[in-house]
Amino acid sequence: MSDEEYTEEEVEEEEDEEQEGGRRERKQGMHWHNEPEEWSQHRTTVVMRCPPGTDFWRKTATDTIIDNAPFYYLEVEGDFEVRVKVRANYENPDDQAGIMVRQDEENWVKLGIQMVGDVPHMCSTITHDMSDWSMHPLPHLPDFMWVHAKKIGDGLEVYISEDSFDWMQIRQGDIIDDAILQVGLYCASPNSEDGFEVTFEDFMIKDEER
């Protein structure tokens, strides 16, 4: 990830441009899906105020589709690794923050800390039309948590750590191998009235071009 600052024009969403043969060109720089009103970036640190009533979820157990949470991303191709340190003021059930990997509205993965009731969990949701939610309760709510994902071919491995040295793999799932993928930071606050603040530190993406 570059240390440079991005202007509002560079991060606003834009229509996909098609190349000859039907494959669109990968967008350069960071972009927003559902940009929040309050956010800032300085080098590899991103701070955002997660709006209330936001989430990413598809159909499972609810028959509803929710796709309105903030997601700040870079587009990548091929194998990659993404890592970030997450600090958040979790105050409400289902407050959550972490990493998202997204092909489109129907195919995505999100992973991070989520409050399930008043118990912190490390959660990962793999979605191919319908969402598949995996939950791992944590013994305590840490001041911060490192989250790491690694794509190798059509597999995505998910890891967590409290110190960035000792990593625990919590899930492995499938992902589109040859697609242009959006990789970055997300948060959601589906059951709050005020949302909550999240700080992402040391955000790093390493792919075949970096």
mmCIF file of C-alpha atoms in Angstrom:
data_model
loop_
_atom_site.group_PDB
_atom_site.id
_atom_site.type_symbol
_atom_site.label_atom_id
_atom_site.label_comp_id
_atom_site.label_asym_id
_atom_site.label_seq_id
_atom_site.Cartn_x
_atom_site.Cartn_y
_atom_site.Cartn_z
ATOM 1 C CA MET A 1 0.000 0.000 0.000
ATOM 2 C CA SER A 2 1.367 3.409 -0.931
ATOM 3 C CA ASP A 3 2.182 6.044 1.689
ATOM 4 C CA GLU A 4 0.623 8.772 -0.448
ATOM 5 C CA GLU A 5 -2.674 10.434 0.383
ATOM 6 C CA TYR A 6 -5.666 9.904 -1.891
ATOM 7 C CA THR A 7 -8.004 12.644 -3.025
ATOM 8 C CA GLU A 8 -11.773 12.371 -2.877
ATOM 9 C CA GLU A 9 -11.892 12.000 -6.652
ATOM 10 C CA GLU A 10 -9.472 9.059 -6.539
ATOM 11 C CA VAL A 11 -11.460 7.068 -3.984
ATOM 12 C CA GLU A 12 -14.980 7.640 -5.266
ATOM 13 C CA GLU A 13 -16.659 4.675 -6.918
ATOM 14 C CA GLU A 14 -16.705 4.575 -10.695
ATOM 15 C CA GLU A 15 -18.245 2.497 -13.436
ATOM 16 C CA ASP A 16 -16.218 -0.509 -14.573
ATOM 17 C CA GLU A 17 -14.539 0.038 -17.904
ATOM 18 C CA GLU A 18 -14.524 -2.900 -20.289
ATOM 19 C CA GLN A 19 -11.514 -3.854 -22.346
ATOM 20 C CA GLU A 20 -11.698 -5.605 -25.664
ATOM 21 C CA GLY A 21 -12.734 -9.203 -25.140
ATOM 22 C CA GLY A 22 -15.068 -8.305 -22.242
ATOM 23 C CA ARG A 23 -12.547 -8.309 -19.371
ATOM 24 C CA ARG A 24 -12.513 -5.061 -17.451
ATOM 25 C CA GLU A 25 -9.339 -3.249 -16.532
ATOM 26 C CA ARG A 26 -8.216 -3.336 -12.919
ATOM 27 C CA LYS A 27 -8.696 -0.001 -11.142
ATOM 28 C CA GLN A 28 -5.633 1.610 -9.617
ATOM 29 C CA GLY A 29 -5.451 3.059 -6.121
ATOM 30 C CA MET A 30 -7.838 2.775 -3.188
ATOM 31 C CA HIS A 31 -11.613 2.985 -3.646
ATOM 32 C CA TRP A 32 -14.762 2.959 -1.516
ATOM 33 C CA HIS A 33 -17.856 0.792 -1.534
ATOM 34 C CA ASN A 34 -20.312 2.664 0.715
ATOM 35 C CA GLU A 35 -18.000 5.474 1.797
ATOM 36 C CA PRO A 36 -18.778 6.605 5.384
ATOM 37 C CA GLU A 37 -19.260 10.265 6.265
ATOM 38 C CA GLU A 38 -16.375 10.234 8.751
ATOM 39 C CA TRP A 39 -13.002 8.729 7.847
ATOM 40 C CA SER A 40 -9.350 9.652 7.495
ATOM 41 C CA GLN A 41 -6.118 8.099 6.292
ATOM 42 C CA HIS A 42 -2.491 8.730 7.090
ATOM 43 C CA ARG A 43 -0.078 6.407 5.337
ATOM 44 C CA THR A 44 -1.000 2.840 6.414
ATOM 45 C CA THR A 45 -3.472 3.894 9.128
ATOM 46 C CA VAL A 46 -7.168 4.286 8.318
ATOM 47 C CA VAL A 47 -9.756 5.527 10.829
ATOM 48 C CA MET A 48 -13.477 5.382 10.108
ATOM 49 C CA ARG A 49 -16.756 5.877 11.920
ATOM 50 C CA CYS A 50 -18.917 2.881 11.078
ATOM 51 C CA PRO A 51 -22.509 4.011 10.371
ATOM 52 C CA PRO A 52 -25.386 2.322 12.230
ATOM 53 C CA GLY A 53 -27.669 -0.123 10.453
ATOM 54 C CA THR A 54 -24.919 -1.454 8.185
ATOM 55 C CA ASP A 55 -23.866 -4.998 7.322
ATOM 56 C CA PHE A 56 -22.824 -7.480 4.640
ATOM 57 C CA TRP A 57 -25.084 -10.556 4.547
ATOM 58 C CA ARG A 58 -26.961 -12.667 1.999
ATOM 59 C CA LYS A 59 -30.125 -14.687 2.554
ATOM 60 C CA THR A 60 -29.075 -17.366 5.069
ATOM 61 C CA ALA A 61 -31.640 -17.631 7.910
ATOM 62 C CA THR A 62 -33.138 -14.256 7.043
ATOM 63 C CA ASP A 63 -34.037 -14.195 3.314
ATOM 64 C CA THR A 64 -32.600 -10.670 3.273
ATOM 65 C CA ILE A 65 -29.675 -9.152 1.384
ATOM 66 C CA ILE A 66 -27.706 -6.381 3.116
ATOM 67 C CA ASP A 67 -24.808 -4.741 1.286
ATOM 68 C CA ASN A 68 -24.482 -1.274 2.792
ATOM 69 C CA ALA A 69 -21.434 -1.372 5.115
ATOM 70 C CA PRO A 70 -18.203 0.595 4.466
ATOM 71 C CA PHE A 71 -15.479 -1.202 2.520
ATOM 72 C CA TYR A 72 -12.174 0.475 1.533
ATOM 73 C CA TYR A 73 -10.315 -1.585 -1.020
ATOM 74 C CA LEU A 74 -7.578 -2.089 -3.581
ATOM 75 C CA GLU A 75 -8.095 -4.309 -6.614
ATOM 76 C CA VAL A 76 -5.682 -7.237 -7.035
ATOM 77 C CA GLU A 77 -5.189 -10.196 -9.344
ATOM 78 C CA GLY A 78 -3.586 -13.569 -8.681
ATOM 79 C CA ASP A 79 -2.330 -14.784 -5.317
ATOM 80 C CA PHE A 80 -2.004 -12.240 -2.512
ATOM 81 C CA GLU A 81 -1.631 -11.658 1.229
ATOM 82 C CA VAL A 82 -3.416 -8.977 3.238
ATOM 83 C CA ARG A 83 -2.798 -8.057 6.870
ATOM 84 C CA VAL A 84 -3.979 -5.364 9.273
ATOM 85 C CA LYS A 85 -4.075 -4.522 12.972
ATOM 86 C CA VAL A 86 -7.641 -3.724 14.103
ATOM 87 C CA ARG A 87 -8.577 -1.526 17.075
ATOM 88 C CA ALA A 88 -12.256 -0.803 17.662
ATOM 89 C CA ASN A 89 -14.679 0.478 20.252
ATOM 90 C CA TYR A 90 -17.158 -2.404 20.049
ATOM 91 C CA GLU A 91 -20.284 -1.333 21.929
ATOM 92 C CA ASN A 92 -23.227 -3.191 20.404
ATOM 93 C CA PRO A 93 -24.206 -6.752 19.458
ATOM 94 C CA ASP A 94 -22.840 -7.626 16.003
ATOM 95 C CA ASP A 95 -20.411 -4.684 15.836
ATOM 96 C CA GLN A 96 -17.606 -6.005 13.629
ATOM 97 C CA ALA A 97 -14.437 -4.940 11.833
ATOM 98 C CA GLY A 98 -11.698 -6.592 9.796
ATOM 99 C CA ILE A 99 -10.752 -7.595 6.265
ATOM 100 C CA MET A 100 -12.981 -8.190 3.266
ATOM 101 C CA VAL A 101 -12.204 -9.926 -0.050
ATOM 102 C CA ARG A 102 -14.874 -9.328 -2.668
ATOM 103 C CA GLN A 103 -15.507 -10.285 -6.282
ATOM 104 C CA ASP A 104 -19.040 -8.880 -6.491
ATOM 105 C CA GLU A 105 -22.240 -8.565 -4.444
ATOM 106 C CA GLU A 106 -22.814 -12.346 -4.498
ATOM 107 C CA ASN A 107 -19.248 -13.566 -3.905
ATOM 108 C CA TRP A 108 -17.183 -12.290 -0.982
ATOM 109 C CA VAL A 109 -15.440 -13.153 2.277
ATOM 110 C CA LYS A 110 -15.327 -11.051 5.441
ATOM 111 C CA LEU A 111 -13.265 -11.816 8.546
ATOM 112 C CA GLY A 112 -12.598 -10.055 11.824
ATOM 113 C CA ILE A 113 -13.741 -9.576 15.407
ATOM 114 C CA GLN A 114 -17.500 -9.501 15.924
ATOM 115 C CA MET A 115 -19.531 -9.126 19.090
ATOM 116 C CA VAL A 116 -22.017 -12.012 19.338
ATOM 117 C CA GLY A 117 -24.251 -10.779 22.126
ATOM 118 C CA ASP A 118 -21.679 -9.473 24.616
ATOM 119 C CA VAL A 119 -19.042 -12.123 23.788
ATOM 120 C CA PRO A 120 -16.233 -11.267 21.341
ATOM 121 C CA HIS A 121 -15.754 -13.777 18.529
ATOM 122 C CA MET A 122 -13.349 -14.156 15.643
ATOM 123 C CA CYS A 123 -15.735 -14.612 12.728
ATOM 124 C CA SER A 124 -15.424 -15.383 9.045
ATOM 125 C CA THR A 125 -18.244 -15.381 6.522
ATOM 126 C CA ILE A 126 -17.832 -16.955 3.100
ATOM 127 C CA THR A 127 -20.557 -16.007 0.647
ATOM 128 C CA HIS A 128 -21.398 -17.486 -2.734
ATOM 129 C CA ASP A 129 -24.958 -16.209 -3.154
ATOM 130 C CA MET A 130 -25.719 -17.361 0.430
ATOM 131 C CA SER A 131 -23.647 -16.514 3.498
ATOM 132 C CA ASP A 132 -21.840 -19.216 5.535
ATOM 133 C CA TRP A 133 -20.883 -17.879 8.986
ATOM 134 C CA SER A 134 -18.110 -19.393 11.144
ATOM 135 C CA MET A 135 -17.653 -18.232 14.775
ATOM 136 C CA HIS A 136 -14.768 -18.734 17.233
ATOM 137 C CA PRO A 137 -15.329 -17.287 20.752
ATOM 138 C CA LEU A 138 -12.402 -15.369 22.245
ATOM 139 C CA PRO A 139 -11.461 -15.654 25.955
ATOM 140 C CA HIS A 140 -11.384 -11.846 26.227
ATOM 141 C CA LEU A 141 -11.802 -8.767 24.076
ATOM 142 C CA PRO A 142 -8.260 -7.751 23.135
ATOM 143 C CA ASP A 143 -7.168 -4.137 22.780
ATOM 144 C CA PHE A 144 -6.355 -5.016 19.181
ATOM 145 C CA MET A 145 -6.198 -8.052 16.915
ATOM 146 C CA TRP A 146 -4.102 -8.777 13.843
ATOM 147 C CA VAL A 147 -6.045 -10.281 10.951
ATOM 148 C CA HIS A 148 -4.330 -11.953 8.005
ATOM 149 C CA ALA A 149 -5.666 -13.611 4.859
ATOM 150 C CA LYS A 150 -3.733 -15.425 2.158
ATOM 151 C CA LYS A 151 -4.999 -16.450 -1.296
ATOM 152 C CA ILE A 152 -3.308 -19.405 -2.984
ATOM 153 C CA GLY A 153 -5.040 -20.460 -6.198
ATOM 154 C CA ASP A 154 -8.716 -20.981 -5.439
ATOM 155 C CA GLY A 155 -8.180 -21.232 -1.672
ATOM 156 C CA LEU A 156 -8.304 -18.482 0.966
ATOM 157 C CA GLU A 157 -6.655 -19.051 4.367
ATOM 158 C CA VAL A 158 -7.601 -16.905 7.377
ATOM 159 C CA TYR A 159 -5.347 -16.244 10.390
ATOM 160 C CA ILE A 160 -5.478 -14.184 13.616
ATOM 161 C CA SER A 161 -2.829 -13.047 16.098
ATOM 162 C CA GLU A 162 -2.558 -10.823 19.163
ATOM 163 C CA ASP A 163 1.111 -9.986 18.536
ATOM 164 C CA SER A 164 1.708 -10.482 14.756
ATOM 165 C CA PHE A 165 4.192 -13.275 15.529
ATOM 166 C CA ASP A 166 2.146 -16.260 16.705
ATOM 167 C CA TRP A 167 -0.620 -16.873 14.169
ATOM 168 C CA MET A 168 -3.598 -19.212 14.443
ATOM 169 C CA GLN A 169 -5.408 -20.368 11.322
ATOM 170 C CA ILE A 170 -9.157 -20.304 11.884
ATOM 171 C CA ARG A 171 -10.595 -21.125 8.484
ATOM 172 C CA GLN A 172 -9.947 -22.126 4.906
ATOM 173 C CA GLY A 173 -12.462 -21.644 2.104
ATOM 174 C CA ASP A 174 -12.850 -21.296 -1.633
ATOM 175 C CA ILE A 175 -12.550 -18.151 -3.714
ATOM 176 C CA ILE A 176 -12.560 -17.318 -7.412
ATOM 177 C CA ASP A 177 -9.072 -18.013 -8.750
ATOM 178 C CA ASP A 178 -8.770 -15.843 -11.854
ATOM 179 C CA ALA A 179 -11.025 -12.879 -10.991
ATOM 180 C CA ILE A 180 -10.058 -9.294 -10.236
ATOM 181 C CA LEU A 181 -10.723 -9.118 -6.497
ATOM 182 C CA GLN A 182 -11.349 -6.168 -4.200
ATOM 183 C CA VAL A 183 -9.267 -6.539 -1.023
ATOM 184 C CA GLY A 184 -9.384 -4.214 1.942
ATOM 185 C CA LEU A 185 -10.952 -2.989 5.189
ATOM 186 C CA TYR A 186 -14.545 -3.229 6.324
ATOM 187 C CA CYS A 187 -16.695 -2.591 9.362
ATOM 188 C CA ALA A 188 -20.401 -3.037 10.113
ATOM 189 C CA SER A 189 -22.811 -2.101 12.900
ATOM 190 C CA PRO A 190 -26.225 -3.615 12.096
ATOM 191 C CA ASN A 191 -27.825 -3.243 15.538
ATOM 192 C CA SER A 192 -26.566 0.086 16.819
ATOM 193 C CA GLU A 193 -28.053 3.570 16.874
ATOM 194 C CA ASP A 194 -24.759 5.471 16.706
ATOM 195 C CA GLY A 195 -22.265 3.112 15.069
ATOM 196 C CA PHE A 196 -18.699 2.873 16.396
ATOM 197 C CA GLU A 197 -15.150 3.962 15.605
ATOM 198 C CA VAL A 198 -12.526 1.659 14.089
ATOM 199 C CA THR A 199 -8.790 2.178 13.607
ATOM 200 C CA PHE A 200 -6.910 0.019 11.114
ATOM 201 C CA GLU A 201 -3.123 0.148 11.490
ATOM 202 C CA ASP A 202 -0.210 -1.205 9.411
ATOM 203 C CA PHE A 203 -2.513 -2.100 6.521
ATOM 204 C CA MET A 204 -0.554 -4.178 4.013
ATOM 205 C CA ILE A 205 -1.405 -5.919 0.745
ATOM 206 C CA LYS A 206 1.216 -7.978 -1.047
ATOM 207 C CA ASP A 207 0.373 -9.417 -4.461
ATOM 208 C CA GLU A 208 2.249 -10.388 -7.607
ATOM 209 C CA GLU A 209 2.899 -6.720 -8.483
ATOM 210 C CA ARG A 210 3.948 -5.524 -4.994
#
